[in-house]
Structure formats: structure tokens, C-alpha cells
Amino acid sequence: MSNPEFLAGQTVPAGKLQDLGEYSTFVPTLTGSSTNPALGSGGSFSADVHANGRLITVIYTLKFGTGGGGGSGFYLFPTPTNIFSASFSWAWGTVLMRDASVPIPRVGIVRNYDVNHMLITCASDDANVNNTTPWTWTVDDEIMGSFTYLSV
């Protein structure tokens, strides 16, 4: 079955692209399950959000600045809208973590923790990301990736 509005190879006018969903930015706050970490001076955390109906995709980048990191407990990312409770089993995404002093990045998954937070897990360490996993976070270290979920 084909989509009569969008044909293969068709040039799509900008007006039709807007019909595909809403696009916006989101400024999240990284939280720790016990104590919140700090982004530090020059640190940043931003996200782009694409909503197609209730299906939400978030693409995020976090960079620690001078004096950043710390906190305690595992790190959580907030979601821009609440996750539909029935979608808990598939609210997930991927993550790339980069230590500025080591050229080998780590990969992991991001999955729902509750209805408005995503939990980061480092695949190689088989552990939730926190102030010392997969390493002690310092200036220019980064966490980036995306996740998708169904909103309420």
C-alpha cells in the first residue's frame, strides 16, 4: 500500500514537510538518582525534539565543562512529555559516551526509568552511567544519542 501524499522520488514542498510533525528544542536537566551532577562552566545540555502525533523522538547532546560531573547515583535524562505507561517496554534509544582524554568511545542504551525520565546504561560495563561509570566525568566529556517513545 502506498501513501498517496508522498510518492517515491517526489520533491516535497516545505508546506507538506510541516505536516510530518512538530519540531522544537528542549533544554533538559541532567539529574542523579541521589544528588544532581553539575554541567560545569562552559558545559551544555540540549535536545531537539520531533513529535509526530504521540510518537516523540529526542536527539540530545551533553558536554561537561570545567568543574562538571559529580553527583551521585545513576544519571537520568528527563523527557519533554510524559511517557505513555503502556509503552514502558519500548521507550528506549542509543547513547554514545566520549571521554575527551581517551580516543575510544563507549556505547550504551537509554531506556525508560519512570514516566518522565530515561536511564543511561553503558553496554561494555553492563552498568548504569553515574559519576564514575564508565569513567569519572570531566571537562569536554560528552554523552550524546537519541531515544523514542509514545507520549500520553
Coordinates of C-alpha atoms in Angstrom, one line a residue:
M1 CA 0.0 0.0 0.0
S2 CA 1.4 3.4 -0.9
N3 CA 1.0 6.8 0.7
P4 CA -0.9 9.0 -1.8
E5 CA 0.5 12.2 -0.3
F6 CA 4.2 11.2 -0.6
L7 CA 5.4 9.3 -3.6
A8 CA 8.9 7.8 -4.0
G9 CA 11.3 10.2 -5.7
Q10 CA 8.8 13.1 -5.3
T11 CA 10.1 16.6 -4.4
V12 CA 8.1 17.5 -1.3
P13 CA 7.2 21.2 -0.8
A14 CA 8.1 22.7 2.5
G15 CA 4.4 23.1 3.4
K16 CA 4.0 19.3 3.2
L17 CA 7.1 18.7 5.3
Q18 CA 5.4 20.7 8.1
D19 CA 2.6 18.1 8.1
L20 CA 5.0 15.4 9.1
G21 CA 5.1 16.7 12.7
E22 CA 6.3 19.4 15.0
Y23 CA 10.0 20.1 15.6
S24 CA 11.3 22.0 18.6
T25 CA 14.2 22.4 21.0
F26 CA 14.3 21.2 24.6
V27 CA 16.7 22.2 27.4
P28 CA 16.8 19.2 29.7
T29 CA 18.5 19.0 33.2
L30 CA 20.7 16.0 33.9
T31 CA 19.7 14.5 37.3
G32 CA 21.3 12.0 39.6
S33 CA 19.2 9.4 41.4
S34 CA 20.7 10.7 44.7
T35 CA 22.5 14.0 44.0
N36 CA 22.4 16.0 40.8
P37 CA 25.6 16.4 38.8
A38 CA 26.9 19.8 37.5
L39 CA 27.5 20.6 33.9
G40 CA 30.3 23.0 35.0
S41 CA 31.5 26.2 33.4
G42 CA 31.1 26.0 29.6
G43 CA 29.1 22.8 29.9
S44 CA 25.8 22.4 27.9
F45 CA 22.9 20.0 27.6
S46 CA 20.5 20.5 24.7
A47 CA 18.0 18.4 22.8
D48 CA 16.0 18.5 19.6
V49 CA 12.5 17.1 19.8
H50 CA 10.4 15.8 16.9
A51 CA 6.8 15.0 17.6
N52 CA 4.7 13.0 15.0
G53 CA 1.4 12.7 16.8
R54 CA 2.2 11.0 20.1
L55 CA 5.4 9.5 18.8
I56 CA 8.3 11.5 20.3
T57 CA 11.9 11.3 19.2
V58 CA 14.6 13.2 21.2
I59 CA 18.2 13.8 19.9
Y60 CA 20.4 15.1 22.7
T61 CA 24.0 16.2 23.3
L62 CA 25.5 16.8 26.8
K63 CA 29.0 18.2 27.2
F64 CA 30.6 18.7 30.6
G65 CA 32.5 21.9 31.3
T66 CA 35.2 22.9 33.8
G67 CA 34.2 21.6 37.2
G68 CA 31.4 19.4 35.7
G69 CA 30.4 15.9 36.6
G70 CA 30.0 14.6 40.1
G71 CA 26.6 14.0 41.6
S72 CA 25.7 10.6 43.0
G73 CA 23.6 7.7 41.9
F74 CA 22.8 6.8 38.3
Y75 CA 22.2 9.6 35.7
L76 CA 18.7 10.3 34.4
F77 CA 17.6 12.3 31.4
P78 CA 14.1 14.0 31.6
T79 CA 11.6 13.6 28.7
P80 CA 9.9 16.6 27.3
T81 CA 6.4 15.0 27.8
N82 CA 5.3 12.0 30.0
I83 CA 5.8 8.5 28.6
F84 CA 2.5 6.6 28.0
S85 CA 2.6 4.0 30.7
A86 CA 1.8 1.1 28.3
S87 CA 4.8 1.9 26.2
F88 CA 7.4 1.3 29.0
S89 CA 8.6 -1.9 27.3
W90 CA 9.8 0.0 24.2
A91 CA 10.7 3.5 25.3
W92 CA 14.4 3.3 24.5
G93 CA 17.3 4.6 22.4
T94 CA 21.1 4.6 21.9
V95 CA 23.8 6.5 23.6
L96 CA 27.5 7.3 22.7
M97 CA 29.8 8.4 25.5
R98 CA 33.1 10.1 24.8
D99 CA 36.0 10.7 27.2
A100 CA 37.9 13.7 25.9
S101 CA 41.2 12.2 27.1
V102 CA 40.7 8.7 25.5
P103 CA 40.1 8.2 21.8
I104 CA 37.8 5.1 22.3
P105 CA 34.1 6.0 23.0
R106 CA 31.6 3.8 24.8
V107 CA 28.1 2.9 23.6
G108 CA 25.0 2.0 25.5
I109 CA 21.3 2.2 25.7
V110 CA 18.8 4.7 27.1
R111 CA 15.6 3.2 28.4
N112 CA 12.7 4.4 30.5
Y113 CA 13.2 4.7 34.2
D114 CA 9.7 6.1 35.0
V115 CA 7.1 8.1 33.1
N116 CA 9.3 11.2 32.7
H117 CA 12.9 10.0 32.9
M118 CA 15.3 7.9 30.8
L119 CA 18.1 5.8 32.3
I120 CA 21.5 5.5 30.6
T121 CA 23.3 2.1 30.7
C122 CA 26.8 1.6 29.4
A123 CA 26.9 -1.7 27.4
S124 CA 30.6 -2.5 27.9
D125 CA 30.4 -2.1 31.6
D126 CA 26.9 -3.5 31.9
A127 CA 26.2 -0.8 34.5
N128 CA 24.1 2.3 34.7
V129 CA 26.0 5.5 34.0
N130 CA 26.9 7.6 37.1
N131 CA 29.6 9.9 38.3
T132 CA 32.3 7.2 37.9
T133 CA 30.8 4.8 35.3
P134 CA 32.1 4.4 32.6
W135 CA 34.7 6.9 33.9
T136 CA 34.9 10.0 36.1
W137 CA 33.3 12.8 34.0
T138 CA 35.4 15.8 33.4
V139 CA 35.8 18.8 31.1
D140 CA 34.8 18.1 27.4
D141 CA 33.5 14.6 28.1
E142 CA 30.2 14.0 26.2
I143 CA 27.1 12.0 26.2
M144 CA 25.0 12.0 23.0
G145 CA 22.3 10.0 21.4
S146 CA 18.6 9.6 20.8
F147 CA 15.5 7.9 22.1
T148 CA 11.9 7.4 21.0
Y149 CA 8.7 6.9 23.0
L150 CA 5.0 7.1 22.9
S151 CA 3.7 10.1 24.9
V152 CA 0.4 10.3 26.9

